[in-house]
mmCIF file of C-alpha atoms and ligand atoms in Angstrom:
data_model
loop_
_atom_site.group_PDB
_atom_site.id
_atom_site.type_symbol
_atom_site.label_atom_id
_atom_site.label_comp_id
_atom_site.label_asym_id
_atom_site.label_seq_id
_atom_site.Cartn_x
_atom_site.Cartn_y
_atom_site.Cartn_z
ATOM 1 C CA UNK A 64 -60.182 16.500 60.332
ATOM 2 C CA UNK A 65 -58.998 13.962 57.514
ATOM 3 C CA UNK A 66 -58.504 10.485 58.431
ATOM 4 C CA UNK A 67 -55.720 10.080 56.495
ATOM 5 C CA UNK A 68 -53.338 12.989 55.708
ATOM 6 C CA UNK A 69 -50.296 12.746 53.254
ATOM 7 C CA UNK A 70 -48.272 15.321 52.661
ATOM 8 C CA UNK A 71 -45.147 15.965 50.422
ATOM 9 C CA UNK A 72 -44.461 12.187 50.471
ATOM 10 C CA UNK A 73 -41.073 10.852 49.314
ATOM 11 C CA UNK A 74 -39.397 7.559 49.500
ATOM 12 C CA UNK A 75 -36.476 6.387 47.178
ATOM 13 C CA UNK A 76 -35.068 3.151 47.350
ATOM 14 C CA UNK A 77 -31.449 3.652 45.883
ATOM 15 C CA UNK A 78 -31.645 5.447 42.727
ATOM 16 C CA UNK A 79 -35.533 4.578 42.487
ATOM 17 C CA UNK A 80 -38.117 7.719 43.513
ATOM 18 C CA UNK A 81 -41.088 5.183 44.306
ATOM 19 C CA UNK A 82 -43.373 7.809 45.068
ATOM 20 C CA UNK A 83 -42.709 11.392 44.816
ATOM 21 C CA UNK A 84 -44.131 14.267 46.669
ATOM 22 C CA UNK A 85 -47.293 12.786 47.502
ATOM 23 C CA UNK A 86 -50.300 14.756 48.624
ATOM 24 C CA UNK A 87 -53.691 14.073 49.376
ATOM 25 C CA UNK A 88 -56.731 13.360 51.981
ATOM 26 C CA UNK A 89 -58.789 10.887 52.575
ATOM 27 C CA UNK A 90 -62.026 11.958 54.956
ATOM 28 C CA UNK A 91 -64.157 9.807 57.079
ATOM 29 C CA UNK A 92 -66.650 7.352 55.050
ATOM 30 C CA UNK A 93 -64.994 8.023 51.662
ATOM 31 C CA UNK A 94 -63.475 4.476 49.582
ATOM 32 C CA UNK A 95 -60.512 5.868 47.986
ATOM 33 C CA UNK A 96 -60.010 3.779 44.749
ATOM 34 C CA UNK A 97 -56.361 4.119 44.157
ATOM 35 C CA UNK A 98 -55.285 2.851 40.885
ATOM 36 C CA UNK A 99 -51.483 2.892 39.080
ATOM 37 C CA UNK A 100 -49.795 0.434 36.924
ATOM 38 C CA UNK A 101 -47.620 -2.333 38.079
ATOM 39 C CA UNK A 102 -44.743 -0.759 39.883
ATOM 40 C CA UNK A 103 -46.167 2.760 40.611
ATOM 41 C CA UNK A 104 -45.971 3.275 43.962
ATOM 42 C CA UNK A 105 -49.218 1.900 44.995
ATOM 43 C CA UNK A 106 -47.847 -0.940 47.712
ATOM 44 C CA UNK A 107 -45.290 1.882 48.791
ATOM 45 C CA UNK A 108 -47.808 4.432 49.616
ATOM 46 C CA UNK A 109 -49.717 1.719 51.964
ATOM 47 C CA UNK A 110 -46.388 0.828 53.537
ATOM 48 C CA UNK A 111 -45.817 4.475 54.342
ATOM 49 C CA UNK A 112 -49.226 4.962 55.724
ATOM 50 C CA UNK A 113 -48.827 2.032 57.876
ATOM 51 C CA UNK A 114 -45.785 3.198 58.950
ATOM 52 C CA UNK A 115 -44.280 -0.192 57.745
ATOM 53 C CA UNK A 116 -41.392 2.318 55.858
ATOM 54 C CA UNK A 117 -40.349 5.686 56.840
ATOM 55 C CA UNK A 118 -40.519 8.490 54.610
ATOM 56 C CA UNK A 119 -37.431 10.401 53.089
ATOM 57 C CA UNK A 120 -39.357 13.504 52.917
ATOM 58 C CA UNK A 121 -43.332 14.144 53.875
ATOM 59 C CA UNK A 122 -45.436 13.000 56.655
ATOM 60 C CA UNK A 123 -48.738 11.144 57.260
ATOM 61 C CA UNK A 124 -51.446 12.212 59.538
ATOM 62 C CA UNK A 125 -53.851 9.137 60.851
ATOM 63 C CA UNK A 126 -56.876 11.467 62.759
ATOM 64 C CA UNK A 127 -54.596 14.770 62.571
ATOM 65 C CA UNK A 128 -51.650 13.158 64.238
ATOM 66 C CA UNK A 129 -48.263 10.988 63.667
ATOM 67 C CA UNK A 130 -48.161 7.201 62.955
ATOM 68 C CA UNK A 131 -48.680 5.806 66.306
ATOM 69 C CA UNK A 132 -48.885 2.531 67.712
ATOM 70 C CA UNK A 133 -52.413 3.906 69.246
ATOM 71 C CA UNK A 134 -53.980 5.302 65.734
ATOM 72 C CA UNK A 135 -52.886 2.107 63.920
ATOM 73 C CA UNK A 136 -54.871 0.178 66.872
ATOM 74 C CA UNK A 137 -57.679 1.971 64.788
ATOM 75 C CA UNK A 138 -56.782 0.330 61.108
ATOM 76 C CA UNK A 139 -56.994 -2.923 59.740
ATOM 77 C CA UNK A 140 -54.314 -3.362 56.845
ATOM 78 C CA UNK A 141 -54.386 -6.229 54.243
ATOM 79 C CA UNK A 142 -50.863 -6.498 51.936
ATOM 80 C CA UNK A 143 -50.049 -8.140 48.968
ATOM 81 C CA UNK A 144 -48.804 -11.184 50.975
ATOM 82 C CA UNK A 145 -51.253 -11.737 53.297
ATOM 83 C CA UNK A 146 -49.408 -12.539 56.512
ATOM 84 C CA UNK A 147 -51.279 -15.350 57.970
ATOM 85 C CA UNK A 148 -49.722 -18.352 60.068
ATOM 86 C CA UNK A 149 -50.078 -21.347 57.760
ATOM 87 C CA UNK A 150 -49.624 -23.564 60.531
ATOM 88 C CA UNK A 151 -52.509 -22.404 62.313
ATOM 89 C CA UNK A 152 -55.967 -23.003 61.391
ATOM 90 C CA UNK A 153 -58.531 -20.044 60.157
ATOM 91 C CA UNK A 154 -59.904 -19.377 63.631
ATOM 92 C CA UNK A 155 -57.092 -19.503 65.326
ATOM 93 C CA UNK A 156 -55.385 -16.842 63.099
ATOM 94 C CA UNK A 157 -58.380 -14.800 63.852
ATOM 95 C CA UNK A 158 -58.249 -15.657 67.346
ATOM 96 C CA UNK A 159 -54.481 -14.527 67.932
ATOM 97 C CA UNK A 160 -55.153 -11.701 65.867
ATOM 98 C CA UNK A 161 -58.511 -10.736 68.474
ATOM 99 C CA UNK A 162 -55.968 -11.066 70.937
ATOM 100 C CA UNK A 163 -53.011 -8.906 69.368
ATOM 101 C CA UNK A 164 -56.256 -6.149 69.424
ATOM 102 C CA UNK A 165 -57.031 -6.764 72.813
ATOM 103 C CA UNK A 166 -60.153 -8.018 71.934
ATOM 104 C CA UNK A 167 -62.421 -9.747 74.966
ATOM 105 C CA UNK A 168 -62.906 -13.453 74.651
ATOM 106 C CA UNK A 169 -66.411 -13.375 73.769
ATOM 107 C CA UNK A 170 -66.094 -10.847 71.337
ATOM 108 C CA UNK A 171 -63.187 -12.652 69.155
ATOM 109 C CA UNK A 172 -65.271 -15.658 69.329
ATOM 110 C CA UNK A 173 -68.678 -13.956 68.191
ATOM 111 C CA UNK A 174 -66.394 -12.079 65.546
ATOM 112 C CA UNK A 175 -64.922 -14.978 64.546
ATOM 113 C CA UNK A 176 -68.042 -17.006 63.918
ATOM 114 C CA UNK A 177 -69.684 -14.258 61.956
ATOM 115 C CA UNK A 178 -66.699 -13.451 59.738
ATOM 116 C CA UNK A 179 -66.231 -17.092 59.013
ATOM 117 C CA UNK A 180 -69.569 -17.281 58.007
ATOM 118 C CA UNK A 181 -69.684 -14.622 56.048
ATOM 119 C CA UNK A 182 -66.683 -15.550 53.779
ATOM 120 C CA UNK A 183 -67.950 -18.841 53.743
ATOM 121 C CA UNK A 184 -65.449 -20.457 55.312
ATOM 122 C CA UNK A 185 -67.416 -21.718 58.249
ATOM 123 C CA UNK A 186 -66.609 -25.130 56.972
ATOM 124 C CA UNK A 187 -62.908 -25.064 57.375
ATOM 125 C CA UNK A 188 -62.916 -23.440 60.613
ATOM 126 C CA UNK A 189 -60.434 -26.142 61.720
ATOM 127 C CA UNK A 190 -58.393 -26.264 59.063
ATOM 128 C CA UNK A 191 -55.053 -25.420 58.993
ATOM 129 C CA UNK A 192 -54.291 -22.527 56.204
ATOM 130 C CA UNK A 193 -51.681 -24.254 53.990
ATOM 131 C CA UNK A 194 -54.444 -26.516 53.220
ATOM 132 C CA UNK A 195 -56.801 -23.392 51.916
ATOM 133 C CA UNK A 196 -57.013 -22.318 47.944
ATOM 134 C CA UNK A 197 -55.572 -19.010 46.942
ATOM 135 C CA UNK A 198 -58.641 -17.290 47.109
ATOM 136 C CA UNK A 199 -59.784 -18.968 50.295
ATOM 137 C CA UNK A 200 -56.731 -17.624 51.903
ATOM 138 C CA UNK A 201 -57.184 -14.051 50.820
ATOM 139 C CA UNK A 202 -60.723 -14.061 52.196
ATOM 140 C CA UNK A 203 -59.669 -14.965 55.343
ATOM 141 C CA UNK A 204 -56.853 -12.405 55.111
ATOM 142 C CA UNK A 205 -59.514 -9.796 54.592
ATOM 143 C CA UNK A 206 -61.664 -11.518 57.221
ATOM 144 C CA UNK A 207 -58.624 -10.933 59.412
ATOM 145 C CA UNK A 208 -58.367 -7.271 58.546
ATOM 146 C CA UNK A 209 -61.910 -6.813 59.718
ATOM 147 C CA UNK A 210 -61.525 -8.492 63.132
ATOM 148 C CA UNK A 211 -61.389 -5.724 65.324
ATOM 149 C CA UNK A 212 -63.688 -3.540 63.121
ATOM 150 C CA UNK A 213 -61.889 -1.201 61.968
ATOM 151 C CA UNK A 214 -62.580 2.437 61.794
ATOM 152 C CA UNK A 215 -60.098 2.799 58.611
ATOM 153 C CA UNK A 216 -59.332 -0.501 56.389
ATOM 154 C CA UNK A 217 -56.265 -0.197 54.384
ATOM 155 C CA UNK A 218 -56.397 -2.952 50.711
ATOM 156 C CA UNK A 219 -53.482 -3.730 49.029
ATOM 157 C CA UNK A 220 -55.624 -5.259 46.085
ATOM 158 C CA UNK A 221 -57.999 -7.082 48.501
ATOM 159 C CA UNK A 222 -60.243 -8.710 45.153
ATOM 160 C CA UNK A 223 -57.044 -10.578 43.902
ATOM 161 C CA UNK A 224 -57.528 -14.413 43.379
ATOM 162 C CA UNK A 225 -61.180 -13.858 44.184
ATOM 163 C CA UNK A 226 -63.600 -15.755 41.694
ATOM 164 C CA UNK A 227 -66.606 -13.288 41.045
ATOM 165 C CA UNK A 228 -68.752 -14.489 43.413
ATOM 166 C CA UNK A 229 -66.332 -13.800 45.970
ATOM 167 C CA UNK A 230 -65.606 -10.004 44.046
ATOM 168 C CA UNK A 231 -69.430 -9.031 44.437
ATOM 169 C CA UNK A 232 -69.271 -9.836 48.272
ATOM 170 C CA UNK A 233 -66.259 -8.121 49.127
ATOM 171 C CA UNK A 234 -67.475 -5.219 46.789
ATOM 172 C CA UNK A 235 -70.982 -5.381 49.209
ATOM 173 C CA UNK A 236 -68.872 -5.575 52.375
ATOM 174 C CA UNK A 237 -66.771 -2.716 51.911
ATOM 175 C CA UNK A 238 -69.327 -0.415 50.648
ATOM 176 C CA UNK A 239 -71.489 -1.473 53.386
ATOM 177 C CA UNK A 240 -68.578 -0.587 55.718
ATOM 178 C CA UNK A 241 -68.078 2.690 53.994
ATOM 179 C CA UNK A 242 -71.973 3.677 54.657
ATOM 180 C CA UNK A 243 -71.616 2.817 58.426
ATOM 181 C CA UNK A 244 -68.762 5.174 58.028
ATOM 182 C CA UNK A 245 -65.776 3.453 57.959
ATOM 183 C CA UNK A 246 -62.822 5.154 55.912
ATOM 184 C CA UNK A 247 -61.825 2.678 53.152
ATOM 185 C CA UNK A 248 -58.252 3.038 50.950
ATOM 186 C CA UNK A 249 -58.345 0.452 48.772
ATOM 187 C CA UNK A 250 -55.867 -0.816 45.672
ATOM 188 C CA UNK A 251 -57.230 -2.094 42.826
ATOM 189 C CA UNK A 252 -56.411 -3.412 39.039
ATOM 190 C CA UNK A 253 -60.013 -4.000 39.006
ATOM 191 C CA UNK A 254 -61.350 -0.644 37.203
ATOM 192 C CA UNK A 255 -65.170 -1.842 37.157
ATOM 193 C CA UNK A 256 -65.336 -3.026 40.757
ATOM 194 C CA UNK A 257 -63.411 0.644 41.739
ATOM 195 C CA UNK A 258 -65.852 2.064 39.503
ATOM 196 C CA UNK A 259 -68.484 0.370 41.226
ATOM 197 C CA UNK A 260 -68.232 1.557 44.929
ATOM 198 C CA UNK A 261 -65.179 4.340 45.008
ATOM 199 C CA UNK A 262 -66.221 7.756 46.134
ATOM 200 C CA UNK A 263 -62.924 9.099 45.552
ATOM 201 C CA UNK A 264 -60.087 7.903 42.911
ATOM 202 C CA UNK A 265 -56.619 8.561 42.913
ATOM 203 C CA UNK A 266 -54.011 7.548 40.221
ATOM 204 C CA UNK A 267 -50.496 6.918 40.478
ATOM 205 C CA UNK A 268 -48.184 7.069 37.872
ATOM 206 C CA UNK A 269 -44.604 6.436 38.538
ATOM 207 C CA UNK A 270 -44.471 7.350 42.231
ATOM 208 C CA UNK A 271 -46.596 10.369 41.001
ATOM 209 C CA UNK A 272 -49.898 11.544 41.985
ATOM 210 C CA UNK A 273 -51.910 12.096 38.344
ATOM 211 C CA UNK A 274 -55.356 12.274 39.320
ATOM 212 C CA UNK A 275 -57.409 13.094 42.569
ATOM 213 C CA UNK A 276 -60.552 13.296 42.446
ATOM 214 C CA UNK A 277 -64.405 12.812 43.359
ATOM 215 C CA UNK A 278 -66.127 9.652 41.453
ATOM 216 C CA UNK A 279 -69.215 11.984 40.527
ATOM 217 C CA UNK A 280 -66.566 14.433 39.044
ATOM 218 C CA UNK A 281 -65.224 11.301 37.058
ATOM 219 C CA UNK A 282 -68.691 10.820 35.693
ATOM 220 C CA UNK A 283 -69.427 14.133 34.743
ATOM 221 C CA UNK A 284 -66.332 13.960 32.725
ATOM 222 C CA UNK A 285 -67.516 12.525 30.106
ATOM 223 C CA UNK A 286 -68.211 15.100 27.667
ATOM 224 C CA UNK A 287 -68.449 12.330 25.380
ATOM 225 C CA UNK A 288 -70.373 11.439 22.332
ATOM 226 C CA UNK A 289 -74.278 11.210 21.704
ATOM 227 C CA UNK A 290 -76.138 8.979 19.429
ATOM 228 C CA UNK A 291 -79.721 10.611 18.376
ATOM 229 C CA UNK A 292 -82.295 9.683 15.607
ATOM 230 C CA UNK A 293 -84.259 12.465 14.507
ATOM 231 C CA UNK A 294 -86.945 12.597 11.732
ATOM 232 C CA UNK A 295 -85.076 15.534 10.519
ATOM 233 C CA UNK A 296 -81.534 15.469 10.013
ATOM 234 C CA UNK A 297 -80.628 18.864 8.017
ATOM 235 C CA UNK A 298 -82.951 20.745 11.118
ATOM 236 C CA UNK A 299 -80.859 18.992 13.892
ATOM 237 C CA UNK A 300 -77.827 19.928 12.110
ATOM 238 C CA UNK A 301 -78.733 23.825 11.726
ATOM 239 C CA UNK A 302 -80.052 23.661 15.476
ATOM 240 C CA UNK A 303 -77.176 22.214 17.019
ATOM 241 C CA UNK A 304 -74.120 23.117 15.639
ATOM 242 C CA UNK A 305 -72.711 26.110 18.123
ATOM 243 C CA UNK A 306 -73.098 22.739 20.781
ATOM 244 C CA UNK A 307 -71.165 20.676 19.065
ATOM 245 C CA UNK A 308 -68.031 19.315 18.126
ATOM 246 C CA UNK A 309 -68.514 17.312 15.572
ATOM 247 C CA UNK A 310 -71.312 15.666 13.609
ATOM 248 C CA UNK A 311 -71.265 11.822 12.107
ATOM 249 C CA UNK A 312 -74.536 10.679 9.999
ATOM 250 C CA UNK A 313 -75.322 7.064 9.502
ATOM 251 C CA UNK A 314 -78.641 6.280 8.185
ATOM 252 C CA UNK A 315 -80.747 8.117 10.075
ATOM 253 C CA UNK A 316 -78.646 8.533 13.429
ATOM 254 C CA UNK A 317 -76.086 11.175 13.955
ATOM 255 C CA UNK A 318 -73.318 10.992 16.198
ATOM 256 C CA UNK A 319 -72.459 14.148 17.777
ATOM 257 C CA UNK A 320 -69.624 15.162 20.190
ATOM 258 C CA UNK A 321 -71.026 17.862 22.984
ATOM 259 C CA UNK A 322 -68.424 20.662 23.267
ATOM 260 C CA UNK A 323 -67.107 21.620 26.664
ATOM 261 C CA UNK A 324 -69.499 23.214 29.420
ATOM 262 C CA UNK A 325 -72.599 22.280 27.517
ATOM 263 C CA UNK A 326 -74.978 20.000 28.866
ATOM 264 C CA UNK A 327 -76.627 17.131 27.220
ATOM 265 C CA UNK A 328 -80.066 18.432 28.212
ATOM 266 C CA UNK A 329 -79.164 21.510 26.570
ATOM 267 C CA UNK A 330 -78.922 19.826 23.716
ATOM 268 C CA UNK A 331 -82.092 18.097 24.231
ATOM 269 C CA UNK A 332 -84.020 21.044 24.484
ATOM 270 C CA UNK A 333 -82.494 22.879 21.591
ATOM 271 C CA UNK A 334 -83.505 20.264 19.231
ATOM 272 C CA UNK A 335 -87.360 20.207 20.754
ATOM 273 C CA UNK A 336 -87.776 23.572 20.291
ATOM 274 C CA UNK A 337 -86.448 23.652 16.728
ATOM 275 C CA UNK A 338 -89.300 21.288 16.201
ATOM 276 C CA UNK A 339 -87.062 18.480 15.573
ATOM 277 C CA UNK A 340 -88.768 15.022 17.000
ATOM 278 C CA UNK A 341 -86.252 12.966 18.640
ATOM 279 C CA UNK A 342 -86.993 9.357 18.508
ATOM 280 C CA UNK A 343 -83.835 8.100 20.355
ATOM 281 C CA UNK A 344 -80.520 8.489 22.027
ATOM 282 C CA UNK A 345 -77.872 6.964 23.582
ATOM 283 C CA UNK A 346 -75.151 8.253 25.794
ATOM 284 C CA UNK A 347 -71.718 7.050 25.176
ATOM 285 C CA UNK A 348 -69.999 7.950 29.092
ATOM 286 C CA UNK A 349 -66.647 8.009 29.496
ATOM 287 C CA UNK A 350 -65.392 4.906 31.918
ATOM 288 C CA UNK A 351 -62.910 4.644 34.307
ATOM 289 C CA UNK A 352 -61.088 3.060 31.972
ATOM 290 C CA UNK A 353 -61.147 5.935 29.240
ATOM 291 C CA UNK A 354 -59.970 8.123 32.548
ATOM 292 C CA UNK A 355 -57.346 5.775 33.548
ATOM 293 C CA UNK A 356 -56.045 5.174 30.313
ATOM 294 C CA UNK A 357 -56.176 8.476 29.917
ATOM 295 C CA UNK A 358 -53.689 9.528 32.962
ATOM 296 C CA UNK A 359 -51.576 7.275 32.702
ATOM 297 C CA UNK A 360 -51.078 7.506 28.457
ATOM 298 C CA UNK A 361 -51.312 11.444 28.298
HETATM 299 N N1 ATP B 222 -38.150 -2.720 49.159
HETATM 300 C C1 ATP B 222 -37.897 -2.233 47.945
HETATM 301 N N2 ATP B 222 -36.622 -2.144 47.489
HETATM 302 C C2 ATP B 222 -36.353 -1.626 46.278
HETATM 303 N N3 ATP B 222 -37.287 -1.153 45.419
HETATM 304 C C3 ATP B 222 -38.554 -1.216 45.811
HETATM 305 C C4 ATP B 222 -38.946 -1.762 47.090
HETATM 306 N N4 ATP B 222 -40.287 -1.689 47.191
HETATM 307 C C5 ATP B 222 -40.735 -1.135 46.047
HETATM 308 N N5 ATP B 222 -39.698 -0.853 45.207
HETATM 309 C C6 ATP B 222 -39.815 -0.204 43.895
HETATM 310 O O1 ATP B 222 -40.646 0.933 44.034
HETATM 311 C C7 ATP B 222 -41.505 1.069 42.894
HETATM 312 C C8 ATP B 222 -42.952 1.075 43.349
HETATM 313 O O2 ATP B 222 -43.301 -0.228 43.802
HETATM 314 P P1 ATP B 222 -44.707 -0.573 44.447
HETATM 315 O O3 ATP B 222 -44.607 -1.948 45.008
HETATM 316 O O4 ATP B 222 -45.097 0.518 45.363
HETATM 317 O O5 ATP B 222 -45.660 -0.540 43.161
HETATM 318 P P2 ATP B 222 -47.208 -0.948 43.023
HETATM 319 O O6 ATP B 222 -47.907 0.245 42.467
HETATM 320 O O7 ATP B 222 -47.710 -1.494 44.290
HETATM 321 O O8 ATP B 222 -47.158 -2.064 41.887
HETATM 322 P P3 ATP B 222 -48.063 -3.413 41.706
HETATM 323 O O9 ATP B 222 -49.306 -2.983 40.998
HETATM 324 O O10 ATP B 222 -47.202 -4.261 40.830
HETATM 325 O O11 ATP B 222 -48.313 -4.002 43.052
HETATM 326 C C9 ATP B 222 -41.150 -0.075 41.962
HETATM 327 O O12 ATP B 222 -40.219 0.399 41.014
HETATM 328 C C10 ATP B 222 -40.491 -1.095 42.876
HETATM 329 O O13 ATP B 222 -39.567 -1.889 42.198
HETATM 330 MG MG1 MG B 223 -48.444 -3.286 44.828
#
């Protein structure tokens, strides 16, 4: 059973098709990394999971059933806006929130000591949050989200206003989270922190779904180009040229582009036993950026 189901998902607003006919699942320990450009349909597709908007067509399954009151008991959501009571200080938006998850009393208090700590806000326990800095809020936003330790966290772009200390410990957290097997969809602008601890990645384009797919999939993609110096350029050329695309020479490096379904090792080997001696390569790997670029260009 997924954790989270979506099928055929819809939802217009007026004349505007935010996300179109959405389908995919996320299963239990995976970090979705679900990227789109501004205004594709990213923050809808939370809103519809969280059963914040209703659907027009399509449903979403939470453990196999309906949006319910009882499975949501089960996520913790962070939005764009993050939601907390700037009158009240951090713990005691924790605190209320412990209680809203019927948390016991020495649990929310243990939870909220050890959050606070770890987002390094044990300092302004007491302070009220319209006194906190952008990024101070957001970590207690996602310290929030964590509270009740969550089986599925749901990140409307959870890193943003972080400085990059902050990024690396979120990054730690969630992967750390995903390991102990928590489910993880999380939305991101940040392509090398996705890169980083996604499992799966999803791109939206214009409320549509362009890419799903496993992060080791990603990285296998990448075809790409290979740098080697030989002591023997004509020989490498002669060896290798059904494996190849194409063939640069500069100095005494060529620059070759692997053709589809071969494998670099392949490669590798072909040129040893022609006798060539390689002296070096490098690996030019496709990012997530090339994919994402990619999508949403092609
Ligand atoms: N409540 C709303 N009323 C009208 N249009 C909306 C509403 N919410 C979203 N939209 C539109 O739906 C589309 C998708 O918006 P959404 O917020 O899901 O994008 P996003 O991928 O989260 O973008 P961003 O990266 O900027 O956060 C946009 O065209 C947006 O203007
Ligand atoms: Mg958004």
């Amino acid at each position: 059973m997924s954790v989270v189901e979506v099928k055929g998902l819809t939802k217009n607003f007026g004349n505007i098709c935010a996300v179109k006919d959405l389908t995919f699942q996320i299963e239990k320990g995976e970090i979705l990394g679900y990227l789109g450009p501004n205004g594709a349909g990213k923050t809808t597709t939370i809103r519809l999971i969280l059963g914040i908007l209703k659907p027009d067509r399509g449903e979403v399954r939470l453990w196999g059933d309906g949006v319910s009151k009882e499975k949501l008991s089960r996520v913790g959501a962070l939005m764009e806006q993050d939601g907390l009571y700037n009158r009240l200080s951090c713990e005691e938006n924790l605190r209320y929130w412990g209680e809203i998850f019927r948390m016991s009393r020495n649990r929310i208090e243990a939870r909220i000591e050890e959050l606070l700590e770890h987002m390094n806000l044990s300092e302004r326990a007491k302070e009220s949050v319209k006194n906190l800095s952008k990024g101070m809020r957001r970590k207690l936003a996602i310290a929030r989200a964590l509270m009740h330790d969550p089986e599925l966290l749901v990140l409307d772009e959870p890193a943003s206003g972080l400085d990059p200390e902050a990024q690396v410990m979120i990054r730690e957290t969630l992967a750390k989270l995903a390991k102990e097997g928590r489910t993880i969809l999380l939305s991101s602008h940040n392509l090398s922190d996705v890169e980083k601890i996604a499992s799966v990645i999803g791109i939206i384009n214009k409320g549509e779904l362009k890419f799903f797919d496993r992060m080791e999939k990603v990285k296998k993609m990448e075809r790409g180009l290979v740098r080697i110096k030989v002591d023997d350029i004509d020989k490498t050329r002669r060896a290798i040229r059904n494996l190849v695309e194409n063939i640069e020479i500069e100095n005494e490096w060529l620059t070759v582009a692997i053709k589809e379904g071969i494998d670099f090792s392949d490669l590798i080997s072909i040129l040893t036993s022609s006798g060539v001696r390689v002296e070096d390569v490098m690996r030019e790997e496709k990012s997530l950026e090339d994919l994402y670029l990619e999508v949403i260009n092609g």
